[in-house]
PDB file of C-alpha atoms in Angstrom:
ATOM      1  CA  MET P   1     -16.292 -21.135 -28.654  1.00  0.00           C
ATOM      2  CA  ILE P   2     -14.346 -24.369 -29.024  1.00  0.00           C
ATOM      3  CA  SER P   3     -16.106 -27.541 -27.706  1.00  0.00           C
ATOM      4  CA  HIS P   4     -13.452 -30.034 -28.681  1.00  0.00           C
ATOM      5  CA  VAL P   5      -9.996 -30.667 -30.182  1.00  0.00           C
ATOM      6  CA  SER P   6      -9.901 -32.990 -33.146  1.00  0.00           C
ATOM      7  CA  ILE P   7      -7.289 -35.827 -33.178  1.00  0.00           C
ATOM      8  CA  GLN P   8      -6.943 -38.732 -35.560  1.00  0.00           C
ATOM      9  CA  GLY P   9      -5.468 -42.230 -35.064  1.00  0.00           C
ATOM     10  CA  LEU P  10      -6.541 -42.831 -31.503  1.00  0.00           C
ATOM     11  CA  ASP P  11      -7.380 -46.579 -32.129  1.00  0.00           C
ATOM     12  CA  GLU P  12      -3.806 -47.075 -33.385  1.00  0.00           C
ATOM     13  CA  VAL P  13      -2.362 -45.320 -30.284  1.00  0.00           C
ATOM     14  CA  GLU P  14      -4.291 -47.668 -28.059  1.00  0.00           C
ATOM     15  CA  LYS P  15      -2.829 -50.644 -29.865  1.00  0.00           C
ATOM     16  CA  LEU P  16       0.730 -49.315 -29.774  1.00  0.00           C
ATOM     17  CA  LEU P  17       0.465 -48.492 -26.045  1.00  0.00           C
ATOM     18  CA  ALA P  18      -1.589 -51.403 -24.925  1.00  0.00           C
ATOM     19  CA  ARG P  19       1.311 -52.751 -22.752  1.00  0.00           C
ATOM     20  CA  VAL P  20       1.631 -49.450 -20.809  1.00  0.00           C
ATOM     21  CA  LYS P  21      -0.670 -48.743 -17.943  1.00  0.00           C
ATOM     22  CA  ASN P  22      -2.618 -45.564 -18.822  1.00  0.00           C
ATOM     23  CA  GLY P  23      -0.229 -45.065 -21.776  1.00  0.00           C
ATOM     24  CA  SER P  24      -3.022 -44.227 -24.244  1.00  0.00           C
ATOM     25  CA  LYS P  25      -4.737 -41.922 -21.766  1.00  0.00           C
ATOM     26  CA  LYS P  26      -1.583 -40.118 -20.936  1.00  0.00           C
ATOM     27  CA  ALA P  27      -0.615 -39.582 -24.542  1.00  0.00           C
ATOM     28  CA  THR P  28      -4.116 -38.479 -25.554  1.00  0.00           C
ATOM     29  CA  THR P  29      -4.688 -36.202 -22.564  1.00  0.00           C
ATOM     30  CA  ARG P  30      -1.419 -34.368 -23.118  1.00  0.00           C
ATOM     31  CA  ALA P  31      -2.155 -34.004 -26.802  1.00  0.00           C
ATOM     32  CA  LEU P  32      -5.580 -32.598 -26.254  1.00  0.00           C
ATOM     33  CA  ASN P  33      -4.351 -30.018 -23.744  1.00  0.00           C
ATOM     34  CA  LYS P  34      -1.506 -29.036 -26.016  1.00  0.00           C
ATOM     35  CA  GLY P  35      -4.021 -28.481 -28.796  1.00  0.00           C
ATOM     36  CA  LEU P  36      -6.268 -26.488 -26.418  1.00  0.00           C
ATOM     37  CA  SER P  37      -3.393 -24.339 -25.349  1.00  0.00           C
ATOM     38  CA  LYS P  38      -2.490 -23.598 -29.011  1.00  0.00           C
ATOM     39  CA  ALA P  39      -6.111 -22.804 -29.741  1.00  0.00           C
ATOM     40  CA  LYS P  40      -6.228 -20.281 -26.894  1.00  0.00           C
ATOM     41  CA  THR P  41      -3.072 -18.567 -28.134  1.00  0.00           C
ATOM     42  CA  VAL P  42      -4.367 -18.262 -31.654  1.00  0.00           C
ATOM     43  CA  ALA P  43      -7.828 -17.220 -30.430  1.00  0.00           C
ATOM     44  CA  VAL P  44      -6.378 -14.400 -28.311  1.00  0.00           C
ATOM     45  CA  ASP P  45      -4.170 -13.243 -31.159  1.00  0.00           C
ATOM     46  CA  THR P  46      -7.177 -13.226 -33.516  1.00  0.00           C
ATOM     47  CA  ILE P  47      -9.361 -11.290 -31.057  1.00  0.00           C
ATOM     48  CA  TYR P  48      -6.544  -8.880 -30.331  1.00  0.00           C
ATOM     49  CA  LYS P  49      -6.431  -7.841 -34.058  1.00  0.00           C
ATOM     50  CA  GLU P  50     -10.078  -6.840 -33.828  1.00  0.00           C
ATOM     51  CA  VAL P  51     -10.764  -5.708 -30.281  1.00  0.00           C
ATOM     52  CA  ASN P  52      -8.987  -2.811 -28.693  1.00  0.00           C
ATOM     53  CA  LEU P  53      -7.905  -4.643 -25.503  1.00  0.00           C
ATOM     54  CA  THR P  54      -4.652  -5.954 -24.128  1.00  0.00           C
ATOM     55  CA  LYS P  55      -4.010  -9.720 -24.548  1.00  0.00           C
ATOM     56  CA  THR P  56      -4.014 -10.102 -20.764  1.00  0.00           C
ATOM     57  CA  VAL P  57      -7.583  -8.804 -20.560  1.00  0.00           C
ATOM     58  CA  ILE P  58      -8.638 -10.921 -23.496  1.00  0.00           C
ATOM     59  CA  ARG P  59      -7.308 -14.075 -21.854  1.00  0.00           C
ATOM     60  CA  GLN P  60      -9.420 -13.177 -18.782  1.00  0.00           C
ATOM     61  CA  THR P  61     -12.576 -13.327 -20.864  1.00  0.00           C
ATOM     62  CA  ILE P  62     -11.956 -16.980 -21.897  1.00  0.00           C
ATOM     63  CA  THR P  63     -12.716 -19.988 -19.634  1.00  0.00           C
ATOM     64  CA  GLU P  64     -10.549 -23.041 -20.251  1.00  0.00           C
ATOM     65  CA  ARG P  65     -11.280 -26.620 -19.306  1.00  0.00           C
ATOM     66  CA  LYS P  66      -8.466 -29.084 -19.700  1.00  0.00           C
ATOM     67  CA  ALA P  67      -8.717 -32.819 -20.379  1.00  0.00           C
ATOM     68  CA  THR P  68      -7.892 -35.289 -17.638  1.00  0.00           C
ATOM     69  CA  TYR P  69      -7.218 -39.042 -17.527  1.00  0.00           C
ATOM     70  CA  THR P  70     -10.797 -39.613 -16.332  1.00  0.00           C
ATOM     71  CA  ASN P  71     -12.469 -37.054 -18.541  1.00  0.00           C
ATOM     72  CA  ALA P  72     -11.275 -36.181 -22.074  1.00  0.00           C
ATOM     73  CA  THR P  73     -13.688 -33.213 -22.364  1.00  0.00           C
ATOM     74  CA  CYS P  74     -11.821 -29.964 -23.052  1.00  0.00           C
ATOM     75  CA  TYR P  75     -13.017 -26.649 -24.294  1.00  0.00           C
ATOM     76  CA  LEU P  76     -12.724 -22.902 -24.499  1.00  0.00           C
ATOM     77  CA  ARG P  77     -15.700 -20.714 -23.696  1.00  0.00           C
ATOM     78  CA  ALA P  78     -16.474 -17.036 -23.287  1.00  0.00           C
ATOM     79  CA  ARG P  79     -16.371 -16.329 -19.563  1.00  0.00           C
ATOM     80  CA  ASP P  80     -19.143 -13.684 -19.651  1.00  0.00           C
ATOM     81  CA  LYS P  81     -21.553 -12.976 -22.518  1.00  0.00           C
ATOM     82  CA  ARG P  82     -21.925  -9.362 -21.204  1.00  0.00           C
ATOM     83  CA  GLY P  83     -18.381  -8.440 -22.339  1.00  0.00           C
ATOM     84  CA  VAL P  84     -15.881  -6.044 -20.735  1.00  0.00           C
ATOM     85  CA  PRO P  85     -16.808  -2.801 -18.885  1.00  0.00           C
ATOM     86  CA  LEU P  86     -15.327   0.480 -20.050  1.00  0.00           C
ATOM     87  CA  TYR P  87     -14.066   1.144 -16.492  1.00  0.00           C
ATOM     88  CA  ASP P  88     -10.840  -0.632 -15.706  1.00  0.00           C
ATOM     89  CA  LYS P  89     -10.813  -1.534 -12.007  1.00  0.00           C
ATOM     90  CA  SER P  90      -7.069  -2.499 -12.133  1.00  0.00           C
ATOM     91  CA  LYS P  91      -6.105   1.173 -12.465  1.00  0.00           C
ATOM     92  CA  ALA P  92      -6.872   2.861  -9.226  1.00  0.00           C
ATOM     93  CA  TRP P  93      -7.914   6.527  -9.190  1.00  0.00           C
ATOM     94  CA  LYS P  94      -8.697   8.338  -5.865  1.00  0.00           C
ATOM     95  CA  ILE P  95      -7.904  12.013  -6.630  1.00  0.00           C
ATOM     96  CA  LYS P  96     -10.913  14.084  -7.398  1.00  0.00           C
ATOM     97  CA  GLY P  97     -10.902  15.169 -11.023  1.00  0.00           C
ATOM     98  CA  GLN P  98      -8.466  12.457 -12.035  1.00  0.00           C
ATOM     99  CA  VAL P  99      -9.218  10.482 -15.184  1.00  0.00           C
ATOM    100  CA  PRO P 100     -10.480   7.012 -14.172  1.00  0.00           C
ATOM    101  CA  GLY P 101      -8.794   3.893 -15.612  1.00  0.00           C
ATOM    102  CA  MET P 102     -10.481   2.741 -18.777  1.00  0.00           C
ATOM    103  CA  HIS P 103     -10.253  -0.145 -21.205  1.00  0.00           C
ATOM    104  CA  PHE P 104     -10.542   0.385 -24.976  1.00  0.00           C
ATOM    105  CA  GLY P 105      -8.243   3.449 -24.977  1.00  0.00           C
ATOM    106  CA  GLY P 106     -10.963   5.291 -23.027  1.00  0.00           C
ATOM    107  CA  ARG P 107     -10.609   9.052 -22.654  1.00  0.00           C
ATOM    108  CA  ARG P 108     -12.414  11.792 -20.731  1.00  0.00           C
ATOM    109  CA  SER P 109     -12.652  15.335 -21.890  1.00  0.00           C
ATOM    110  CA  GLN P 110     -14.751  18.341 -20.877  1.00  0.00           C
ATOM    111  CA  LYS P 111     -17.575  17.059 -23.027  1.00  0.00           C
ATOM    112  CA  GLY P 112     -17.570  13.446 -21.733  1.00  0.00           C
ATOM    113  CA  PHE P 113     -16.132   9.993 -22.374  1.00  0.00           C
ATOM    114  CA  SER P 114     -15.016   8.289 -25.585  1.00  0.00           C
ATOM    115  CA  ALA P 115     -13.660   4.850 -26.410  1.00  0.00           C
ATOM    116  CA  LEU P 116     -12.342   2.843 -29.337  1.00  0.00           C
ATOM    117  CA  PHE P 117     -13.836  -0.625 -29.000  1.00  0.00           C
ATOM    118  CA  LYS P 118     -12.866  -2.109 -32.465  1.00  0.00           C
ATOM    119  CA  ARG P 119      -9.404  -1.281 -33.868  1.00  0.00           C
ATOM    120  CA  ARG P 120     -10.669  -0.857 -37.408  1.00  0.00           C
ATOM    121  CA  LYS P 121     -13.697   1.339 -36.507  1.00  0.00           C
ATOM    122  CA  GLY P 122     -14.024   4.917 -35.287  1.00  0.00           C
ATOM    123  CA  ARG P 123     -13.951   6.138 -31.713  1.00  0.00           C
ATOM    124  CA  ILE P 124     -17.351   6.398 -30.048  1.00  0.00           C
ATOM    125  CA  GLN P 125     -18.130   9.734 -28.410  1.00  0.00           C
ATOM    126  CA  PHE P 126     -20.703   8.971 -25.763  1.00  0.00           C
ATOM    127  CA  HIS P 127     -21.837  12.577 -25.345  1.00  0.00           C
ATOM    128  CA  GLU P 128     -22.811  12.412 -29.088  1.00  0.00           C
ATOM    129  CA  LYS P 129     -24.312   8.978 -29.110  1.00  0.00           C
ATOM    130  CA  PHE P 130     -26.332   9.325 -25.918  1.00  0.00           C
ATOM    131  CA  LYS P 131     -26.575  13.153 -25.772  1.00  0.00           C
ATOM    132  CA  GLN P 132     -24.967  13.133 -22.402  1.00  0.00           C
ATOM    133  CA  ALA P 133     -21.469  13.073 -20.809  1.00  0.00           C
ATOM    134  CA  GLY P 134     -21.607   9.880 -18.713  1.00  0.00           C
ATOM    135  CA  PHE P 135     -20.334   9.470 -15.182  1.00  0.00           C
ATOM    136  CA  VAL P 136     -18.466   7.072 -12.965  1.00  0.00           C
ATOM    137  CA  ALA P 137     -20.475   5.327 -10.175  1.00  0.00           C
ATOM    138  CA  THR P 138     -20.245   2.365  -7.881  1.00  0.00           C
ATOM    139  CA  MET P 139     -23.381   0.278  -7.509  1.00  0.00           C
ATOM    140  CA  ALA P 140     -24.734  -1.236  -4.279  1.00  0.00           C
ATOM    141  CA  ASN P 141     -23.133  -4.598  -5.204  1.00  0.00           C
ATOM    142  CA  GLY P 142     -19.691  -2.954  -5.481  1.00  0.00           C
ATOM    143  CA  HIS P 143     -19.498  -2.941  -9.210  1.00  0.00           C
ATOM    144  CA  THR P 144     -17.863   0.254 -10.577  1.00  0.00           C
ATOM    145  CA  ASN P 145     -18.344   1.363 -14.150  1.00  0.00           C
ATOM    146  CA  ILE P 146     -19.026   4.337 -16.392  1.00  0.00           C
ATOM    147  CA  PHE P 147     -22.747   4.960 -16.765  1.00  0.00           C
ATOM    148  CA  ILE P 148     -25.116   6.977 -18.841  1.00  0.00           C
ATOM    149  CA  ARG P 149     -28.693   7.917 -17.971  1.00  0.00           C
ATOM    150  CA  THR P 150     -31.316   6.299 -20.101  1.00  0.00           C
ATOM    151  CA  GLY P 151     -33.853   9.059 -19.956  1.00  0.00           C
ATOM    152  CA  LYS P 152     -36.381   6.656 -18.485  1.00  0.00           C
ATOM    153  CA  ARG P 153     -37.596   6.780 -14.916  1.00  0.00           C
ATOM    154  CA  ARG P 154     -36.948   3.846 -12.620  1.00  0.00           C
ATOM    155  CA  ALA P 155     -39.630   1.269 -12.198  1.00  0.00           C
ATOM    156  CA  ASN P 156     -39.737   2.223  -8.480  1.00  0.00           C
ATOM    157  CA  PRO P 157     -38.673   5.887  -8.373  1.00  0.00           C
ATOM    158  CA  ARG P 158     -37.437   7.384  -5.079  1.00  0.00           C
ATOM    159  CA  LYS P 159     -39.630  10.144  -3.683  1.00  0.00           C
ATOM    160  CA  GLY P 160     -38.247  13.701  -3.905  1.00  0.00           C
ATOM    161  CA  ASN P 161     -35.670  12.829  -6.543  1.00  0.00           C
ATOM    162  CA  PRO P 162     -36.427  14.656  -9.755  1.00  0.00           C
ATOM    163  CA  ARG P 163     -33.613  12.846 -11.650  1.00  0.00           C
ATOM    164  CA  ASP P 164     -34.422   9.364 -10.575  1.00  0.00           C
ATOM    165  CA  GLU P 165     -33.886   7.830 -13.966  1.00  0.00           C
ATOM    166  CA  SER P 166     -32.552   4.400 -14.748  1.00  0.00           C
ATOM    167  CA  ILE P 167     -28.852   4.194 -15.677  1.00  0.00           C
ATOM    168  CA  LYS P 168     -26.950   1.913 -18.045  1.00  0.00           C
ATOM    169  CA  GLY P 169     -23.329   0.768 -17.722  1.00  0.00           C
ATOM    170  CA  ILE P 170     -21.106   0.971 -20.838  1.00  0.00           C
ATOM    171  CA  TRP P 171     -19.896  -2.433 -21.780  1.00  0.00           C
ATOM    172  CA  SER P 172     -18.388  -3.913 -24.915  1.00  0.00           C
ATOM    173  CA  SER P 173     -19.734  -7.043 -26.600  1.00  0.00           C
ATOM    174  CA  SER P 174     -17.973 -10.213 -25.350  1.00  0.00           C
ATOM    175  CA  PRO P 175     -14.491 -10.321 -27.089  1.00  0.00           C
ATOM    176  CA  PRO P 176     -14.733 -14.046 -27.916  1.00  0.00           C
ATOM    177  CA  MET P 177     -17.818 -13.335 -29.981  1.00  0.00           C
ATOM    178  CA  VAL P 178     -15.418 -12.174 -32.731  1.00  0.00           C
ATOM    179  CA  LEU P 179     -14.701 -15.902 -33.344  1.00  0.00           C
ATOM    180  CA  GLN P 180     -18.326 -16.640 -34.278  1.00  0.00           C
ATOM    181  CA  ASP P 181     -17.183 -15.795 -37.817  1.00  0.00           C
ATOM    182  CA  GLU P 182     -16.220 -19.086 -39.570  1.00  0.00           C
ATOM    183  CA  GLU P 183     -13.384 -17.339 -41.379  1.00  0.00           C
ATOM    184  CA  ARG P 184     -11.770 -16.411 -38.101  1.00  0.00           C
ATOM    185  CA  MET P 185     -12.589 -19.605 -36.230  1.00  0.00           C
ATOM    186  CA  GLY P 186     -11.145 -21.897 -38.995  1.00  0.00           C
ATOM    187  CA  PRO P 187      -7.473 -21.127 -38.335  1.00  0.00           C
ATOM    188  CA  VAL P 188      -8.062 -21.533 -34.537  1.00  0.00           C
ATOM    189  CA  LEU P 189      -9.489 -25.007 -34.947  1.00  0.00           C
ATOM    190  CA  GLN P 190      -6.825 -25.984 -37.496  1.00  0.00           C
ATOM    191  CA  SER P 191      -3.949 -24.868 -35.310  1.00  0.00           C
ATOM    192  CA  ALA P 192      -5.455 -26.728 -32.372  1.00  0.00           C
ATOM    193  CA  SER P 193      -5.783 -29.972 -34.395  1.00  0.00           C
ATOM    194  CA  GLN P 194      -2.236 -29.693 -35.834  1.00  0.00           C
ATOM    195  CA  ALA P 195      -0.687 -29.019 -32.356  1.00  0.00           C
ATOM    196  CA  ALA P 196      -2.613 -31.917 -30.775  1.00  0.00           C
ATOM    197  CA  GLN P 197      -1.685 -34.298 -33.538  1.00  0.00           C
ATOM    198  CA  ALA P 198       1.992 -33.408 -33.336  1.00  0.00           C
ATOM    199  CA  GLU P 199       1.947 -33.738 -29.529  1.00  0.00           C
ATOM    200  CA  LEU P 200       0.211 -37.082 -29.746  1.00  0.00           C
ATOM    201  CA  ASP P 201       2.939 -38.474 -32.098  1.00  0.00           C
ATOM    202  CA  ARG P 202       5.585 -37.059 -29.728  1.00  0.00           C
ATOM    203  CA  GLN P 203       4.042 -38.613 -26.623  1.00  0.00           C
ATOM    204  CA  VAL P 204       3.706 -42.024 -28.281  1.00  0.00           C
ATOM    205  CA  GLN P 205       7.366 -41.904 -29.311  1.00  0.00           C
ATOM    206  CA  LEU P 206       8.412 -40.959 -25.762  1.00  0.00           C
ATOM    207  CA  ILE P 207       6.379 -43.680 -24.118  1.00  0.00           C
ATOM    208  CA  LEU P 208       7.583 -46.330 -26.598  1.00  0.00           C
ATOM    209  CA  SER P 209      11.240 -45.244 -26.186  1.00  0.00           C
ATOM    210  CA  GLY P 210      10.751 -45.662 -22.441  1.00  0.00           C
ATOM    211  CA  ILE P 211       9.518 -49.251 -22.940  1.00  0.00           C
ATOM    212  CA  GLN P 212      12.387 -50.121 -25.203  1.00  0.00           C
ATOM    213  CA  GLY P 213      14.891 -48.715 -22.697  1.00  0.00           C
ATOM    214  CA  LEU P 214      13.746 -50.998 -19.932  1.00  0.00           C
TER     215      LEU P 214
END
């Protein structure tokens, strides 16, 4: 997603803060992290306009690495390329027949499940797309999701089970993939750079004023 935050004038900052122990590192690190924080905010807002998820869930799909005094590397990355499952595990459902918690405005009717993955696109009816209703299941590893049958038999079918077909969980594409578009990524990078630059100037002034006050 975002591999770095651009800042200008670092050589000048080192000269100005040469008398202060770790002064340049302190100012630069705080500026980078300010820019990264701004980038994440703008990225989440941008994704939210496209993907039908709450901002809280979108934030959970992004991994953030902050800069430190010893390592100036900072970035934002997609946490999981697989995306977000239709099933929402944060919304418990225990009563038989109750509608399970779902992301993407998921609904369940007598025909099956449906969801609106992209805000500007139509709702997907899974019983129409896959010719089946779908069902909720928990796998052996504890992962719960809404699945559809693929119509293909398992590689190692179990004996005596006539419906031993492979199943496929319903997932969205990874929300941060929206930012692969240069038109959407441009404002994110620009906001990060502007925030970092402003914070760098602020930190330099704070440190210099501290020296002058001694």
